[in-house]
Every structure is written in C-alpha cells, then in structure tokens.
CSV table of C-alpha atoms in Angstrom, one decimal:
chain,number,residue,atom,x,y,z
A,1,MET,CA,29.6,-7.9,-89.0
A,2,ASN,CA,32.6,-10.4,-89.7
A,3,GLN,CA,32.6,-14.0,-89.1
A,4,GLY,CA,34.5,-13.8,-85.8
A,5,GLU,CA,32.1,-11.3,-84.5
A,6,ALA,CA,29.1,-13.4,-85.4
A,7,GLY,CA,30.7,-16.4,-83.7
A,8,GLU,CA,30.9,-14.2,-80.5
A,9,ASN,CA,27.3,-13.2,-80.7
A,10,PRO,CA,25.4,-14.9,-77.7
A,11,GLU,CA,22.3,-15.2,-79.8
A,12,SER,CA,24.1,-16.9,-82.6
A,13,ARG,CA,26.0,-19.2,-80.3
A,14,PHE,CA,22.9,-20.4,-78.6
A,15,SER,CA,21.1,-20.8,-81.9
A,16,ALA,CA,23.9,-22.9,-83.3
A,17,VAL,CA,24.0,-25.2,-80.2
A,18,LEU,CA,20.3,-25.7,-80.4
A,19,VAL,CA,20.3,-26.7,-84.0
A,20,GLY,CA,23.1,-29.0,-83.4
A,21,ALA,CA,21.6,-30.6,-80.4
A,22,ALA,CA,18.3,-31.1,-82.4
A,23,ARG,CA,20.3,-33.1,-85.0
A,24,LEU,CA,21.8,-35.5,-82.4
A,25,PRO,CA,20.6,-39.1,-82.6
A,26,GLY,CA,17.7,-39.8,-80.3
A,27,VAL,CA,16.9,-36.2,-79.4
A,28,ARG,CA,13.7,-35.9,-81.4
A,29,ILE,CA,10.6,-37.4,-79.7
A,30,HIS,CA,8.0,-39.1,-81.8
A,31,ARG,CA,4.8,-37.6,-80.3
A,32,GLU,CA,2.5,-40.7,-81.0
A,33,ALA,CA,4.9,-43.2,-79.6
A,34,TYR,CA,5.7,-41.1,-76.6
A,35,LEU,CA,2.0,-40.4,-75.6
A,36,ARG,CA,1.2,-43.9,-75.9
A,37,LYS,CA,4.0,-45.1,-73.6
A,38,ALA,CA,3.7,-42.2,-71.2
A,39,LEU,CA,0.0,-42.6,-70.6
A,40,ALA,CA,-0.2,-46.4,-70.8
A,41,ARG,CA,0.0,-46.7,-66.9
A,42,TYR,CA,-2.8,-44.2,-66.3
A,43,CYS,CA,-5.2,-44.1,-69.1
A,44,SER,CA,-7.6,-46.4,-71.1
A,45,GLU,CA,-6.8,-47.2,-74.7
A,46,ASP,CA,-9.7,-45.0,-75.8
A,47,GLU,CA,-8.3,-41.9,-73.9
A,48,ILE,CA,-4.8,-42.6,-75.3
A,49,ARG,CA,-6.2,-42.8,-78.8
A,50,ARG,CA,-8.0,-39.6,-78.6
A,51,ALA,CA,-5.1,-37.8,-76.9
A,52,ILE,CA,-2.9,-38.9,-79.9
A,53,GLU,CA,-5.5,-37.9,-82.6
A,54,GLU,CA,-6.3,-34.6,-80.9
A,55,THR,CA,-4.7,-33.6,-77.5
A,56,PRO,CA,-4.6,-35.0,-74.0
A,57,ALA,CA,-6.7,-32.0,-73.0
A,58,VAL,CA,-9.4,-32.8,-75.5
A,59,ALA,CA,-9.2,-36.3,-74.4
A,60,GLY,CA,-10.3,-35.2,-70.9
A,61,ILE,CA,-7.3,-36.5,-69.2
A,62,SER,CA,-6.9,-35.0,-65.8
A,63,THR,CA,-4.1,-32.6,-64.8
A,64,ASP,CA,-3.2,-35.0,-61.9
A,65,VAL,CA,-2.6,-37.8,-64.4
A,66,LEU,CA,-0.6,-35.7,-66.8
A,67,ASP,CA,1.5,-34.3,-63.8
A,68,LYS,CA,2.3,-38.0,-62.9
A,69,ALA,CA,3.4,-38.8,-66.5
A,70,ALA,CA,5.4,-35.6,-66.7
A,71,ASP,CA,7.3,-36.4,-63.4
A,72,ASP,CA,8.0,-39.9,-64.8
A,73,SER,CA,9.6,-38.4,-67.8
A,74,ILE,CA,11.5,-35.8,-65.7
A,75,ARG,CA,13.0,-38.5,-63.5
A,76,TYR,CA,14.0,-40.6,-66.5
A,77,GLU,CA,15.7,-37.7,-68.5
A,78,THR,CA,17.3,-36.3,-65.3
A,79,ALA,CA,18.9,-39.6,-64.5
A,80,LYS,CA,20.1,-40.2,-68.1
A,81,ALA,CA,21.6,-36.7,-68.4
A,82,SER,CA,23.3,-37.0,-65.1
A,83,ALA,CA,24.9,-40.2,-65.9
A,84,LEU,CA,26.1,-39.1,-69.3
A,85,SER,CA,27.4,-36.0,-67.8
A,86,ALA,CA,29.4,-37.9,-65.2
A,87,ALA,CA,30.8,-40.2,-67.8
A,88,ALA,CA,32.0,-37.2,-69.9
A,89,GLY,CA,33.9,-36.1,-66.8
A,90,LEU,CA,36.0,-39.2,-66.3
A,91,PRO,CA,39.0,-38.3,-68.7
A,92,GLY,CA,40.1,-35.3,-66.7
A,93,PHE,CA,41.9,-32.1,-67.7
A,94,PHE,CA,43.8,-33.2,-70.9
A,95,ALA,CA,40.5,-34.3,-72.7
A,96,LEU,CA,38.7,-31.0,-71.8
A,97,PRO,CA,38.6,-29.7,-75.4
A,98,ALA,CA,36.8,-32.8,-76.5
A,99,THR,CA,34.5,-33.5,-73.4
A,100,VAL,CA,33.2,-30.0,-72.6
A,101,PRO,CA,31.6,-29.4,-76.1
A,102,ALA,CA,30.2,-32.9,-76.1
A,103,ASP,CA,28.8,-32.6,-72.7
A,104,MET,CA,27.2,-29.3,-73.5
A,105,ALA,CA,25.7,-30.9,-76.7
A,106,GLN,CA,24.2,-33.8,-74.8
A,107,TYR,CA,23.0,-31.5,-72.0
A,108,PHE,CA,21.0,-29.5,-74.5
A,109,GLY,CA,19.9,-32.6,-76.3
A,110,HIS,CA,18.4,-33.7,-73.0
A,111,MET,CA,16.8,-30.4,-72.4
A,112,LEU,CA,15.2,-30.7,-75.9
A,113,ARG,CA,14.0,-34.1,-75.1
A,114,ILE,CA,12.2,-33.2,-71.9
A,115,ALA,CA,10.8,-30.0,-73.6
A,116,GLN,CA,9.2,-32.1,-76.3
A,117,LYS,CA,7.8,-34.5,-73.8
A,118,LEU,CA,6.2,-32.0,-71.5
A,119,ALA,CA,4.9,-30.1,-74.6
A,120,TYR,CA,3.1,-33.2,-75.9
A,121,LEU,CA,1.7,-34.0,-72.5
A,122,TYR,CA,0.2,-30.5,-72.0
A,123,SER,CA,-1.3,-30.4,-75.5
A,124,TRP,CA,1.2,-28.6,-77.7
A,125,PRO,CA,1.5,-29.8,-81.3
A,126,ASP,CA,4.1,-31.8,-83.0
A,127,LEU,CA,7.4,-29.7,-83.0
A,128,PHE,CA,9.5,-31.4,-85.6
A,129,SER,CA,8.7,-32.5,-89.0
A,130,ASP,CA,9.7,-36.1,-90.1
A,131,ARG,CA,11.1,-34.6,-93.3
A,132,GLY,CA,15.0,-34.1,-92.9
A,133,ASP,CA,17.1,-32.5,-90.1
A,134,ASP,CA,16.1,-29.0,-90.6
A,135,VAL,CA,14.4,-27.1,-87.8
A,136,ASP,CA,12.0,-24.4,-89.0
A,137,ASP,CA,12.0,-21.0,-87.6
A,138,ALA,CA,8.8,-21.3,-85.8
A,139,THR,CA,9.9,-24.4,-84.0
A,140,MET,CA,13.3,-22.7,-83.2
A,141,GLY,CA,11.4,-19.8,-81.7
A,142,VAL,CA,9.1,-21.9,-79.4
A,143,LEU,CA,12.0,-24.1,-78.3
A,144,THR,CA,14.0,-21.0,-77.4
A,145,LEU,CA,11.2,-19.7,-75.4
A,146,PHE,CA,10.8,-23.1,-73.6
A,147,PHE,CA,14.5,-22.9,-72.8
A,148,GLY,CA,14.0,-19.5,-71.6
A,149,VAL,CA,11.3,-20.7,-69.2
A,150,MET,CA,13.7,-23.5,-68.0
A,151,PHE,CA,16.4,-20.8,-67.4
A,152,GLY,CA,13.9,-18.7,-65.4
A,153,THR,CA,13.3,-15.7,-67.6
A,154,GLN,CA,10.0,-13.9,-67.0
A,155,SER,CA,9.8,-12.5,-70.6
A,156,ALA,CA,9.9,-16.2,-71.9
A,157,ASN,CA,7.1,-17.0,-69.4
A,158,ALA,CA,4.9,-14.3,-70.7
A,159,ALA,CA,5.8,-15.1,-74.5
A,160,VAL,CA,4.9,-18.9,-74.1
A,161,GLY,CA,1.7,-17.9,-72.4
A,162,LYS,CA,0.8,-15.6,-75.3
A,163,VAL,CA,1.6,-18.3,-77.9
A,164,ALA,CA,-0.5,-20.9,-76.0
A,165,GLY,CA,-3.4,-18.3,-75.8
A,166,MET,CA,-3.2,-17.6,-79.6
A,167,MET,CA,-3.4,-21.3,-80.4
A,168,ALA,CA,-6.2,-22.0,-77.9
A,169,GLU,CA,-8.3,-19.0,-79.1
A,170,GLN,CA,-7.7,-19.9,-82.9
A,171,VAL,CA,-8.6,-23.6,-82.3
A,172,ALA,CA,-5.4,-24.3,-84.3
A,173,LYS,CA,-3.0,-27.3,-84.2
A,174,LYS,CA,0.0,-25.6,-85.8
A,175,LEU,CA,2.5,-23.2,-84.2
A,176,PRO,CA,1.7,-19.5,-85.1
A,177,GLN,CA,4.5,-19.0,-87.7
A,178,LYS,CA,4.1,-15.3,-88.1
A,179,ALA,CA,4.0,-14.4,-84.4
A,180,LEU,CA,7.2,-16.5,-83.7
A,181,THR,CA,9.2,-15.4,-86.7
A,182,GLN,CA,8.3,-11.7,-87.3
A,183,GLY,CA,5.4,-10.8,-85.1
A,184,VAL,CA,4.9,-9.7,-81.5
A,185,VAL,CA,6.7,-12.7,-80.0
A,186,TYR,CA,9.7,-12.6,-82.1
A,187,PRO,CA,11.7,-9.8,-80.4
A,188,VAL,CA,11.3,-11.8,-77.2
A,189,VAL,CA,12.6,-14.9,-78.9
A,190,LYS,CA,15.8,-12.9,-79.9
A,191,LYS,CA,16.1,-11.5,-76.4
A,192,VAL,CA,15.9,-14.9,-74.7
A,193,ALA,CA,18.3,-16.4,-77.2
A,194,ALA,CA,20.9,-13.9,-76.3
A,195,TYR,CA,20.4,-14.4,-72.5
A,196,ILE,CA,20.8,-18.0,-72.8
A,197,GLY,CA,23.9,-17.7,-75.0
A,198,VAL,CA,25.6,-15.8,-72.1
A,199,GLN,CA,24.4,-18.3,-69.5
A,200,MET,CA,25.7,-21.0,-71.7
A,201,THR,CA,29.2,-19.5,-71.7
A,202,LYS,CA,29.1,-19.5,-67.8
A,203,GLN,CA,27.9,-23.0,-67.8
A,204,THR,CA,30.7,-24.2,-70.0
A,205,PHE,CA,33.2,-22.6,-67.7
A,206,ALA,CA,31.7,-24.2,-64.6
A,207,LYS,CA,31.8,-27.6,-66.3
A,208,SER,CA,35.3,-27.1,-67.4
A,209,VAL,CA,36.4,-26.5,-63.8
A,210,SER,CA,34.4,-29.5,-62.6
A,211,LYS,CA,36.2,-31.8,-65.1
A,212,ALA,CA,39.7,-30.8,-64.2
A,213,ILE,CA,40.3,-33.7,-61.7
A,214,PRO,CA,39.5,-37.2,-62.9
A,215,VAL,CA,37.0,-39.3,-61.1
A,216,VAL,CA,36.2,-36.4,-58.7
A,217,GLY,CA,35.3,-34.3,-61.7
A,218,ALA,CA,32.9,-37.0,-62.9
A,219,ALA,CA,31.0,-37.0,-59.6
A,220,VAL,CA,31.0,-33.2,-59.6
A,221,SER,CA,29.9,-32.9,-63.3
A,222,GLY,CA,27.1,-35.5,-62.7
A,223,GLY,CA,26.0,-33.8,-59.6
A,224,LEU,CA,26.0,-30.3,-61.3
A,225,THR,CA,23.8,-31.6,-64.1
A,226,TYR,CA,21.4,-33.2,-61.7
A,227,ALA,CA,21.2,-30.0,-59.5
A,228,THR,CA,20.4,-27.8,-62.6
A,229,TYR,CA,18.5,-30.1,-65.0
A,230,ARG,CA,15.7,-31.3,-62.7
A,231,PRO,CA,14.7,-27.8,-61.4
A,232,MET,CA,14.7,-26.5,-65.0
A,233,ALA,CA,12.5,-29.3,-66.2
A,234,LYS,CA,10.2,-28.8,-63.2
A,235,ARG,CA,9.9,-25.1,-64.0
A,236,LEU,CA,8.9,-25.8,-67.6
A,237,LYS,CA,6.4,-28.5,-66.4
A,238,LYS,CA,4.6,-26.0,-64.1
A,239,HIS,CA,4.4,-23.4,-66.7
A,240,LEU,CA,3.0,-25.6,-69.4
A,241,SER,CA,0.6,-27.2,-67.1
A,242,GLU,CA,-0.9,-23.9,-66.3
A,243,SER,CA,-1.2,-22.6,-69.9
A,244,GLU,CA,-4.5,-22.3,-71.8
A,245,LEU,CA,-3.6,-25.2,-74.1
A,246,ALA,CA,-3.5,-27.5,-71.1
A,247,ARG,CA,-7.2,-26.8,-70.0
A,248,PRO,CA,-9.6,-29.5,-71.2
A,249,THR,CA,-11.9,-26.9,-73.0
A,250,HIS,CA,-10.4,-26.6,-76.5
A,251,ARG,CA,-11.0,-28.8,-79.4
A,252,VAL,CA,-8.0,-28.7,-81.7
A,253,VAL,CA,-8.3,-29.4,-85.4
A,254,VAL,CA,-5.8,-29.3,-88.3
A,255,VAL,CA,-7.5,-26.4,-90.2
A,256,GLU,CA,-6.8,-22.7,-90.5
A,257,ALA,CA,-7.9,-20.5,-87.7
A,258,GLU,CA,-10.7,-18.7,-89.5
A,259,GLU,CA,-12.1,-21.9,-90.9
A,260,ALA,CA,-12.1,-23.4,-87.4
A,261,ARG,CA,-14.0,-20.4,-85.9
A,262,GLU,CA,-16.6,-20.6,-88.7
A,263,THR,CA,-17.1,-24.4,-88.2
A,264,PHE,CA,-17.4,-24.0,-84.5
A,265,VAL,CA,-20.0,-21.2,-84.9
A,266,ALA,CA,-22.0,-23.3,-87.5
A,267,GLU,CA,-22.1,-26.4,-85.2
A,268,SER,CA,-23.2,-24.3,-82.3
A,269,ALA,CA,-26.0,-22.6,-84.3
A,270,GLU,CA,-27.2,-26.0,-85.5
A,271,SER,CA,-27.1,-27.3,-82.0
A,272,HIS,CA,-29.2,-24.3,-80.5
A,273,ALA,CA,-31.5,-24.2,-83.5
A,274,SER,CA,-32.5,-27.8,-82.8
A,275,ASP,CA,-33.5,-26.7,-79.3
A,276,GLY,CA,-35.7,-23.9,-80.7
A,277,LYS,CA,-33.4,-21.2,-79.3
A,278,THR,CA,-32.2,-18.1,-81.1
A,279,VAL,CA,-28.6,-17.9,-81.9
A,280,THR,CA,-26.4,-14.8,-82.2
A,281,ALA,CA,-22.9,-15.4,-83.5
A,282,GLU,CA,-20.4,-13.1,-81.8
A,283,SER,CA,-17.3,-11.8,-83.5
A,284,PRO,CA,-14.1,-13.7,-82.5
A,285,ARG,CA,-11.8,-12.0,-80.0
A,286,SER,CA,-8.9,-10.1,-81.5
C-alpha cells in the first residue's frame, strides 16, 4: 500500500487523529487529581483516599454518587467543547482549511477528556503514562472502543464489556495488553476504528458546511457540537456504569492476575480455617 492509500484508510485516519488529540495540551486527565476534585462534594476524605489508592467501587461509593459526579463532568466538558466549537466557527468560509481540522482536533480532545473522567469514576485504571507523549497500543485499543461506544456501535459495547470482565475476573489493575493488541478483542478494535474513520469524514463535511457563513456558522457549529457530544458522553457513562468493574465487589491490586488469584484464595483459606471450616479452593474461571 502506498502512502496516499494509507492516508485514505479510515482506520489509519482515525488512529492518527486520536494520537494527535491525545498529545494536545490539557487533554490528558490526571486520575488522582480528578477523582479528588470530582468526589469532593459527595464523599468523605477516607472514601476519596481509598478510591484513589484502589478504585471508587472498592471504596464502596454508591452508583448514585458516581452518576452525579459523572453528570457534573459531562456538563462541564459539553459546555467547554461547544464554546470552543462556536469560537472556531467565527472566521467563516475563507478560514475553513484552518478551522475545520482545529475544530475536529479539539472535539476529539474533549471526547478523550470525558472518556478518561468517566473511566476513572467507574473504576478503570490509569490510561496514560506520565512518561512522554506516546500512547501505548493497549491504551489506543481501549480508547478506540470507548469512542465506539460513544458512536453507538454494538461491537464496541460488547468488547468493552469483555475487557471489563477480564479485569474484574483477574483482579488486575492494568489493561489486558494481549487481548487489546493481538487477542480476541483486537479485531473489534480495528473494525471500530475503521467505522469511526468513516463517520469522522462525514462529520468534518457537516462542520465545513456549518462554518460557511460567519456568526451564523458559529452558532450552528456550537449547537452541532452540543447536540452530538452530550448524548455520546451519556452513552459511554451508561455503559461504563453497568460494567463489572463498576460493581463494588472486586478488590483491585497491582499484581499479575495469577498472583492475585493465589493471594485471594490463600486469604480466604486462612479466614475460613480460623472459623474451623473446611476450605476447598476452586479453579479460577477460564
């Protein structure tokens, strides 16, 4: 495949935009700082501390509280994305080559911001490393699936549920690298990326039309962003809030999956033994 063909590939186009948006200033959310701020209105200091050290689910924070915090973040990000989109619509037709790519980048940047915020509230691990601007393949995969949920693709819904189930079952705090980069989930990631690449082209055209008339274009562009961004964020919120990771029944630790299972069985055995009961360790589910 030559360079021109690669550039026209919807999957490659989406991946390039996603990586570019992830490198924009202010896009990456610091998990600890965000959870502390988002939960401050609703939780005690001890609950917040445990949510940061482990997860909000392990801290026992109710779904109602997490939903309120999620709605606060959705309102904030929607208003910010809409305002910036409207501002980008002001120059009119002659500035289109500059404003449309910039508008698309900031739109995807805000999608990344809300995806991270919702993920952290509903007990997903830190998605970005503090080292450099690179986005690893597993993070790219899970973000692609989050975007797929926001765009309403059923395959992304199923894949996100599968990844959440893997992490919950393994009592692991890290993303399942193999599943997201070469395993059972990877083909879905590629399919979703290609689908969003096509939708992205359609969205760019719609924004180009909306910006053709100054001032009026600003209002239409901002309104279009509001009308699309908020429902997409709500869709992701609903899906993540119903996943296995969000259920307050899993203790998450930073160890490998097999070690975590062994520790859990050992602790369980000691507990039951102290009660004078016989313990039989069952094999972990496949």
